[in-house]
Amino acid sequence: GAVVSQHPSRVICKSGTSVKIECRSLDFQATTMFWYRQFPKQSLMLMATSNEGSKATYEQGVEKDKFLINHASLTLSTLTVTSAHPEDSSFYICSAGVKSGVFGSGTRLTVV
Amino acid sequence: AQSVAQPEDQVNVAEGNPLTVKCTYSVSGNPYLFWYVQYPNRGLQFLLKYITGDNLVKGSYGFEAEFNKSQTSFHLKKPSALVSDSALYFCAVVFGNEKLTFGTGTRLTIIP
């Protein structure tokens, strides 16, 4: 079946640095990918919709200059957390397509 | 607007007993409904989905769910619970080209 690969699974970075998270669709093309954030003991919150070849669509309250999304090909979307701060520490998950329901394995970001 | 509710934050079931995790939704029209399971520090694993057809959907690991249009419900069930079923379960709904909307999650604990 369809698989979405997300990398890295864990990352620790210093405050003020930037971190890039990759989301790849394997064996299929995804014109649309989604980025979610999950706080401890909470549900998934949609951050943005990544559209291949065009600008991402951000949900209300999500800073687009802080969470940079690039979807340069039909199989790869990246989320870059710029100038990360401890409050950005969270679990980030991507998915490909809407009705396919395929998710990556998630990235645990810890900013120290 | 579409929404989904999981009324129980926590469900405890004795091993070997049947389990039910509840989900209700609110959309106009015909929804796509999903169930996912999440283990600690992991992404979402797809269990099953309802699109159309038979109201009883069978999924992974022996789980099934019944789509009930009159009650707008999509409860997750399993005839005999295993300790390894202990995890966080999310119900999600999408309608048309709308985004995937998640419930708040239900923590299922199977007691040996």
PDB file of C-alpha atoms in Angstrom:
ATOM      1  CA  GLY A   1       0.000   0.000   0.000  1.00  0.00           C
ATOM      2  CA  ALA A   2       0.876   3.669  -0.072  1.00  0.00           C
ATOM      3  CA  VAL A   3       3.631   4.726   2.295  1.00  0.00           C
ATOM      4  CA  VAL A   4       4.745   8.125   3.512  1.00  0.00           C
ATOM      5  CA  SER A   5       8.275   8.416   4.832  1.00  0.00           C
ATOM      6  CA  GLN A   6       9.069  11.159   7.311  1.00  0.00           C
ATOM      7  CA  HIS A   7      12.581  12.104   8.404  1.00  0.00           C
ATOM      8  CA  PRO A   8      14.071  12.616  10.929  1.00  0.00           C
ATOM      9  CA  SER A   9      12.089  10.791  13.590  1.00  0.00           C
ATOM     10  CA  ARG A  10      13.733  12.754  16.364  1.00  0.00           C
ATOM     11  CA  VAL A  11      15.740  15.952  16.421  1.00  0.00           C
ATOM     12  CA  ILE A  12      17.184  18.091  19.165  1.00  0.00           C
ATOM     13  CA  CYS A  13      18.328  21.573  18.288  1.00  0.00           C
ATOM     14  CA  LYS A  14      19.520  24.691  20.024  1.00  0.00           C
ATOM     15  CA  SER A  15      17.254  27.677  20.406  1.00  0.00           C
ATOM     16  CA  GLY A  16      17.618  30.052  17.462  1.00  0.00           C
ATOM     17  CA  THR A  17      18.595  27.431  14.901  1.00  0.00           C
ATOM     18  CA  SER A  18      16.458  26.057  12.070  1.00  0.00           C
ATOM     19  CA  VAL A  19      15.303  22.505  11.544  1.00  0.00           C
ATOM     20  CA  LYS A  20      14.086  20.869   8.351  1.00  0.00           C
ATOM     21  CA  ILE A  21      11.664  17.941   8.333  1.00  0.00           C
ATOM     22  CA  GLU A  22      11.087  15.913   5.173  1.00  0.00           C
ATOM     23  CA  CYS A  23       7.986  14.081   4.075  1.00  0.00           C
ATOM     24  CA  ARG A  24       8.179  11.765   1.089  1.00  0.00           C
ATOM     25  CA  SER A  25       5.465   9.792  -0.641  1.00  0.00           C
ATOM     26  CA  LEU A  26       6.788   6.412  -1.728  1.00  0.00           C
ATOM     27  CA  ASP A  27       5.361   4.646  -4.774  1.00  0.00           C
ATOM     28  CA  PHE A  28       2.825   7.378  -5.426  1.00  0.00           C
ATOM     29  CA  GLN A  29       2.614  11.039  -6.256  1.00  0.00           C
ATOM     30  CA  ALA A  30       1.037  13.534  -3.932  1.00  0.00           C
ATOM     31  CA  THR A  31       0.046  16.929  -5.244  1.00  0.00           C
ATOM     32  CA  THR A  32      -1.165  17.789  -1.779  1.00  0.00           C
ATOM     33  CA  MET A  33       0.457  17.059   1.543  1.00  0.00           C
ATOM     34  CA  PHE A  34      -0.552  18.157   5.004  1.00  0.00           C
ATOM     35  CA  TRP A  35       1.465  19.127   8.060  1.00  0.00           C
ATOM     36  CA  TYR A  36       0.106  18.587  11.542  1.00  0.00           C
ATOM     37  CA  ARG A  37       1.323  19.411  15.000  1.00  0.00           C
ATOM     38  CA  GLN A  38       0.465  17.441  18.075  1.00  0.00           C
ATOM     39  CA  PHE A  39       0.909  18.682  21.622  1.00  0.00           C
ATOM     40  CA  PRO A  40       1.199  16.178  24.473  1.00  0.00           C
ATOM     41  CA  LYS A  41      -2.057  14.390  25.193  1.00  0.00           C
ATOM     42  CA  GLN A  42      -3.865  16.362  22.521  1.00  0.00           C
ATOM     43  CA  SER A  43      -5.240  15.775  19.065  1.00  0.00           C
ATOM     44  CA  LEU A  44      -3.605  16.679  15.791  1.00  0.00           C
ATOM     45  CA  MET A  45      -3.807  20.272  14.706  1.00  0.00           C
ATOM     46  CA  LEU A  46      -3.560  21.011  11.004  1.00  0.00           C
ATOM     47  CA  MET A  47      -0.864  23.596  10.410  1.00  0.00           C
ATOM     48  CA  ALA A  48      -0.807  23.939   6.656  1.00  0.00           C
ATOM     49  CA  THR A  49      -1.625  22.388   3.326  1.00  0.00           C
ATOM     50  CA  SER A  50       1.341  21.936   1.041  1.00  0.00           C
ATOM     51  CA  ASN A  51       0.581  22.220  -2.671  1.00  0.00           C
ATOM     52  CA  GLU A  52       3.056  21.042  -5.277  1.00  0.00           C
ATOM     53  CA  GLY A  53       4.329  23.937  -7.364  1.00  0.00           C
ATOM     54  CA  SER A  54       2.505  26.632  -5.440  1.00  0.00           C
ATOM     55  CA  LYS A  55       2.439  28.336  -2.077  1.00  0.00           C
ATOM     56  CA  ALA A  56       1.289  26.498   0.986  1.00  0.00           C
ATOM     57  CA  THR A  57      -1.990  27.355   2.628  1.00  0.00           C
ATOM     58  CA  TYR A  58      -1.638  28.034   6.342  1.00  0.00           C
ATOM     59  CA  GLU A  59      -4.281  27.608   8.994  1.00  0.00           C
ATOM     60  CA  GLN A  60      -5.299  30.540  11.103  1.00  0.00           C
ATOM     61  CA  GLY A  61      -2.782  31.319  13.813  1.00  0.00           C
ATOM     62  CA  VAL A  62       0.140  29.527  12.173  1.00  0.00           C
ATOM     63  CA  GLU A  63       3.084  31.774  11.365  1.00  0.00           C
ATOM     64  CA  LYS A  64       4.049  31.167   7.767  1.00  0.00           C
ATOM     65  CA  ASP A  65       7.414  32.890   8.190  1.00  0.00           C
ATOM     66  CA  LYS A  66       8.270  30.591  11.040  1.00  0.00           C
ATOM     67  CA  PHE A  67       7.053  27.359   9.515  1.00  0.00           C
ATOM     68  CA  LEU A  68       8.327  27.365   5.945  1.00  0.00           C
ATOM     69  CA  ILE A  69       6.839  24.764   3.651  1.00  0.00           C
ATOM     70  CA  ASN A  70       8.241  23.743   0.305  1.00  0.00           C
ATOM     71  CA  HIS A  71       6.616  21.228  -2.032  1.00  0.00           C
ATOM     72  CA  ALA A  72       8.989  21.257  -4.958  1.00  0.00           C
ATOM     73  CA  SER A  73       8.146  17.836  -6.355  1.00  0.00           C
ATOM     74  CA  LEU A  74       5.234  15.425  -6.422  1.00  0.00           C
ATOM     75  CA  THR A  75       6.904  13.188  -3.854  1.00  0.00           C
ATOM     76  CA  LEU A  76       8.539  15.580  -1.411  1.00  0.00           C
ATOM     77  CA  SER A  77       7.346  18.258   0.969  1.00  0.00           C
ATOM     78  CA  THR A  78       9.541  19.879   3.587  1.00  0.00           C
ATOM     79  CA  LEU A  79       8.711  21.811   6.734  1.00  0.00           C
ATOM     80  CA  THR A  80      11.403  24.109   8.096  1.00  0.00           C
ATOM     81  CA  VAL A  81      11.027  25.462  11.584  1.00  0.00           C
ATOM     82  CA  THR A  82      13.011  28.679  11.507  1.00  0.00           C
ATOM     83  CA  SER A  83      14.654  30.261  14.540  1.00  0.00           C
ATOM     84  CA  ALA A  84      13.251  27.542  16.729  1.00  0.00           C
ATOM     85  CA  HIS A  85      12.365  28.218  20.347  1.00  0.00           C
ATOM     86  CA  PRO A  86      11.484  25.845  23.183  1.00  0.00           C
ATOM     87  CA  GLU A  87       7.767  26.483  22.636  1.00  0.00           C
ATOM     88  CA  ASP A  88       8.152  24.972  19.169  1.00  0.00           C
ATOM     89  CA  SER A  89       8.998  21.651  20.763  1.00  0.00           C
ATOM     90  CA  SER A  90       6.299  19.281  19.633  1.00  0.00           C
ATOM     91  CA  PHE A  91       5.468  16.254  17.542  1.00  0.00           C
ATOM     92  CA  TYR A  92       5.071  17.042  13.837  1.00  0.00           C
ATOM     93  CA  ILE A  93       3.321  14.664  11.431  1.00  0.00           C
ATOM     94  CA  CYS A  94       2.772  14.857   7.697  1.00  0.00           C
ATOM     95  CA  SER A  95       0.251  13.127   5.510  1.00  0.00           C
ATOM     96  CA  ALA A  96      -0.231  12.749   1.778  1.00  0.00           C
ATOM     97  CA  GLY A  97      -3.602  13.227   0.160  1.00  0.00           C
ATOM     98  CA  VAL A  98      -6.854  13.738   1.957  1.00  0.00           C
ATOM     99  CA  LYS A  99      -8.863  10.621   1.410  1.00  0.00           C
ATOM    100  CA  SER A 100      -5.928   8.256   1.254  1.00  0.00           C
ATOM    101  CA  GLY A 101      -5.346   8.744   4.945  1.00  0.00           C
ATOM    102  CA  VAL A 102      -1.644   7.942   4.789  1.00  0.00           C
ATOM    103  CA  PHE A 103       0.555   9.479   7.475  1.00  0.00           C
ATOM    104  CA  GLY A 104       4.239   9.709   8.139  1.00  0.00           C
ATOM    105  CA  SER A 105       5.728   8.302  11.313  1.00  0.00           C
ATOM    106  CA  GLY A 106       6.173  11.721  12.870  1.00  0.00           C
ATOM    107  CA  THR A 107       9.085  13.864  14.049  1.00  0.00           C
ATOM    108  CA  ARG A 108       9.708  14.663  17.690  1.00  0.00           C
ATOM    109  CA  LEU A 109      11.327  18.109  17.831  1.00  0.00           C
ATOM    110  CA  THR A 110      12.963  19.244  21.036  1.00  0.00           C
ATOM    111  CA  VAL A 111      14.390  22.751  21.209  1.00  0.00           C
ATOM    112  CA  VAL A 112      16.817  23.355  24.055  1.00  0.00           C
TER     113      VAL A 112
ATOM    114  CA  ALA B   1     -18.751  22.862   9.126  1.00  0.00           C
ATOM    115  CA  GLN B   2     -17.648  19.314   9.629  1.00  0.00           C
ATOM    116  CA  SER B   3     -16.756  18.099  13.100  1.00  0.00           C
ATOM    117  CA  VAL B   4     -16.099  14.868  14.895  1.00  0.00           C
ATOM    118  CA  ALA B   5     -16.473  14.007  18.562  1.00  0.00           C
ATOM    119  CA  GLN B   6     -14.988  11.294  20.701  1.00  0.00           C
ATOM    120  CA  PRO B   7     -16.959  11.557  23.933  1.00  0.00           C
ATOM    121  CA  GLU B   8     -14.636   9.393  26.024  1.00  0.00           C
ATOM    122  CA  ASP B   9     -11.108  10.491  26.881  1.00  0.00           C
ATOM    123  CA  GLN B  10     -10.310   7.138  28.423  1.00  0.00           C
ATOM    124  CA  VAL B  11     -11.700   3.643  27.990  1.00  0.00           C
ATOM    125  CA  ASN B  12     -10.605   0.686  30.116  1.00  0.00           C
ATOM    126  CA  VAL B  13     -11.416  -2.865  29.075  1.00  0.00           C
ATOM    127  CA  ALA B  14     -10.398  -6.201  30.508  1.00  0.00           C
ATOM    128  CA  GLU B  15      -8.342  -8.399  28.231  1.00  0.00           C
ATOM    129  CA  GLY B  16     -10.535 -10.760  26.236  1.00  0.00           C
ATOM    130  CA  ASN B  17     -13.633  -8.599  26.548  1.00  0.00           C
ATOM    131  CA  PRO B  18     -15.198  -6.779  23.613  1.00  0.00           C
ATOM    132  CA  LEU B  19     -14.239  -3.150  23.239  1.00  0.00           C
ATOM    133  CA  THR B  20     -15.973  -0.110  21.769  1.00  0.00           C
ATOM    134  CA  VAL B  21     -14.489   3.321  21.151  1.00  0.00           C
ATOM    135  CA  LYS B  22     -17.144   5.862  20.289  1.00  0.00           C
ATOM    136  CA  CYS B  23     -17.165   8.444  17.526  1.00  0.00           C
ATOM    137  CA  THR B  24     -19.892  10.742  16.263  1.00  0.00           C
ATOM    138  CA  TYR B  25     -19.678  13.226  13.438  1.00  0.00           C
ATOM    139  CA  SER B  26     -21.409  16.229  12.023  1.00  0.00           C
ATOM    140  CA  VAL B  27     -21.273  16.896   8.310  1.00  0.00           C
ATOM    141  CA  SER B  28     -23.778  17.642   5.628  1.00  0.00           C
ATOM    142  CA  GLY B  29     -23.815  15.037   2.915  1.00  0.00           C
ATOM    143  CA  ASN B  30     -21.839  11.836   2.761  1.00  0.00           C
ATOM    144  CA  PRO B  31     -18.622  11.740   4.769  1.00  0.00           C
ATOM    145  CA  TYR B  32     -15.454   9.743   4.561  1.00  0.00           C
ATOM    146  CA  LEU B  33     -14.693   8.372   8.020  1.00  0.00           C
ATOM    147  CA  PHE B  34     -11.410   7.061   9.356  1.00  0.00           C
ATOM    148  CA  TRP B  35      -9.969   5.412  12.435  1.00  0.00           C
ATOM    149  CA  TYR B  36      -6.308   5.677  13.354  1.00  0.00           C
ATOM    150  CA  VAL B  37      -4.209   4.297  16.181  1.00  0.00           C
ATOM    151  CA  GLN B  38      -1.184   6.011  17.674  1.00  0.00           C
ATOM    152  CA  TYR B  39       1.445   4.413  19.864  1.00  0.00           C
ATOM    153  CA  PRO B  40       3.753   6.578  22.032  1.00  0.00           C
ATOM    154  CA  ASN B  41       6.067   8.826  19.991  1.00  0.00           C
ATOM    155  CA  ARG B  42       4.836   7.312  16.756  1.00  0.00           C
ATOM    156  CA  GLY B  43       2.843   8.570  13.817  1.00  0.00           C
ATOM    157  CA  LEU B  44      -0.679   7.522  13.001  1.00  0.00           C
ATOM    158  CA  GLN B  45      -1.405   4.037  11.798  1.00  0.00           C
ATOM    159  CA  PHE B  46      -4.416   3.603   9.569  1.00  0.00           C
ATOM    160  CA  LEU B  47      -6.962   1.099  10.859  1.00  0.00           C
ATOM    161  CA  LEU B  48      -9.931   1.415   8.544  1.00  0.00           C
ATOM    162  CA  LYS B  49     -12.109   3.783   6.590  1.00  0.00           C
ATOM    163  CA  TYR B  50     -15.660   4.099   5.374  1.00  0.00           C
ATOM    164  CA  ILE B  51     -16.350   5.643   1.998  1.00  0.00           C
ATOM    165  CA  THR B  52     -19.473   3.987   0.709  1.00  0.00           C
ATOM    166  CA  GLY B  53     -21.134   0.601   0.548  1.00  0.00           C
ATOM    167  CA  ASP B  54     -21.438  -1.860   3.391  1.00  0.00           C
ATOM    168  CA  ASN B  55     -21.951  -0.097   6.698  1.00  0.00           C
ATOM    169  CA  LEU B  56     -19.742  -2.571   8.529  1.00  0.00           C
ATOM    170  CA  VAL B  57     -16.102  -1.962   7.738  1.00  0.00           C
ATOM    171  CA  LYS B  58     -13.388  -4.405   8.690  1.00  0.00           C
ATOM    172  CA  GLY B  59      -9.869  -3.172   9.243  1.00  0.00           C
ATOM    173  CA  SER B  60      -6.456  -4.019  10.582  1.00  0.00           C
ATOM    174  CA  TYR B  61      -5.687  -6.038  13.731  1.00  0.00           C
ATOM    175  CA  GLY B  62      -9.232  -7.394  14.000  1.00  0.00           C
ATOM    176  CA  PHE B  63     -10.898  -4.019  14.363  1.00  0.00           C
ATOM    177  CA  GLU B  64     -14.154  -3.090  12.699  1.00  0.00           C
ATOM    178  CA  ALA B  65     -16.441  -0.096  12.684  1.00  0.00           C
ATOM    179  CA  GLU B  66     -20.071   0.421  11.834  1.00  0.00           C
ATOM    180  CA  PHE B  67     -21.282   3.440   9.941  1.00  0.00           C
ATOM    181  CA  ASN B  68     -24.687   4.494  11.272  1.00  0.00           C
ATOM    182  CA  LYS B  69     -26.101   7.335   9.243  1.00  0.00           C
ATOM    183  CA  SER B  70     -29.205   7.903  11.354  1.00  0.00           C
ATOM    184  CA  GLN B  71     -27.123   8.251  14.514  1.00  0.00           C
ATOM    185  CA  THR B  72     -24.196   9.899  12.705  1.00  0.00           C
ATOM    186  CA  SER B  73     -21.847   7.510  14.434  1.00  0.00           C
ATOM    187  CA  PHE B  74     -18.827   5.425  13.473  1.00  0.00           C
ATOM    188  CA  HIS B  75     -17.894   3.448  16.581  1.00  0.00           C
ATOM    189  CA  LEU B  76     -14.771   1.309  16.568  1.00  0.00           C
ATOM    190  CA  LYS B  77     -15.150  -2.234  17.848  1.00  0.00           C
ATOM    191  CA  LYS B  78     -13.226  -5.409  18.479  1.00  0.00           C
ATOM    192  CA  PRO B  79     -14.715  -8.674  19.753  1.00  0.00           C
ATOM    193  CA  SER B  80     -11.843  -9.614  22.052  1.00  0.00           C
ATOM    194  CA  ALA B  81      -9.351  -7.061  23.346  1.00  0.00           C
ATOM    195  CA  LEU B  82      -5.617  -7.662  23.565  1.00  0.00           C
ATOM    196  CA  VAL B  83      -3.187  -5.911  25.895  1.00  0.00           C
ATOM    197  CA  SER B  84      -1.318  -4.785  22.771  1.00  0.00           C
ATOM    198  CA  ASP B  85      -4.415  -2.835  21.699  1.00  0.00           C
ATOM    199  CA  SER B  86      -3.636  -0.290  24.420  1.00  0.00           C
ATOM    200  CA  ALA B  87      -2.970   2.973  22.575  1.00  0.00           C
ATOM    201  CA  LEU B  88      -4.468   6.287  21.570  1.00  0.00           C
ATOM    202  CA  TYR B  89      -7.246   6.100  18.990  1.00  0.00           C
ATOM    203  CA  PHE B  90      -8.402   8.897  16.723  1.00  0.00           C
ATOM    204  CA  CYS B  91     -11.536   9.155  14.651  1.00  0.00           C
ATOM    205  CA  ALA B  92     -11.429  11.508  11.667  1.00  0.00           C
ATOM    206  CA  VAL B  93     -13.850  12.768   9.046  1.00  0.00           C
ATOM    207  CA  VAL B  94     -13.516  14.402   5.653  1.00  0.00           C
ATOM    208  CA  PHE B  95     -16.247  15.533   3.340  1.00  0.00           C
ATOM    209  CA  GLY B  96     -15.785  16.648  -0.241  1.00  0.00           C
ATOM    210  CA  ASN B  97     -12.571  18.588  -0.573  1.00  0.00           C
ATOM    211  CA  GLU B  98     -12.505  19.643   3.029  1.00  0.00           C
ATOM    212  CA  LYS B  99      -9.590  18.832   5.268  1.00  0.00           C
ATOM    213  CA  LEU B 100      -9.296  15.858   7.531  1.00  0.00           C
ATOM    214  CA  THR B 101     -10.786  16.763  10.906  1.00  0.00           C
ATOM    215  CA  PHE B 102      -9.729  14.739  13.926  1.00  0.00           C
ATOM    216  CA  GLY B 103     -11.495  13.936  17.137  1.00  0.00           C
ATOM    217  CA  THR B 104      -9.762  14.625  20.398  1.00  0.00           C
ATOM    218  CA  GLY B 105      -8.658  11.039  20.808  1.00  0.00           C
ATOM    219  CA  THR B 106      -9.532   8.216  23.187  1.00  0.00           C
ATOM    220  CA  ARG B 107      -6.923   6.459  25.257  1.00  0.00           C
ATOM    221  CA  LEU B 108      -7.705   2.778  25.334  1.00  0.00           C
ATOM    222  CA  THR B 109      -6.214   0.701  28.123  1.00  0.00           C
ATOM    223  CA  ILE B 110      -6.574  -3.060  28.103  1.00  0.00           C
ATOM    224  CA  ILE B 111      -6.217  -4.522  31.572  1.00  0.00           C
ATOM    225  CA  PRO B 112      -4.565  -7.940  31.787  1.00  0.00           C
TER     226      PRO B 112
END
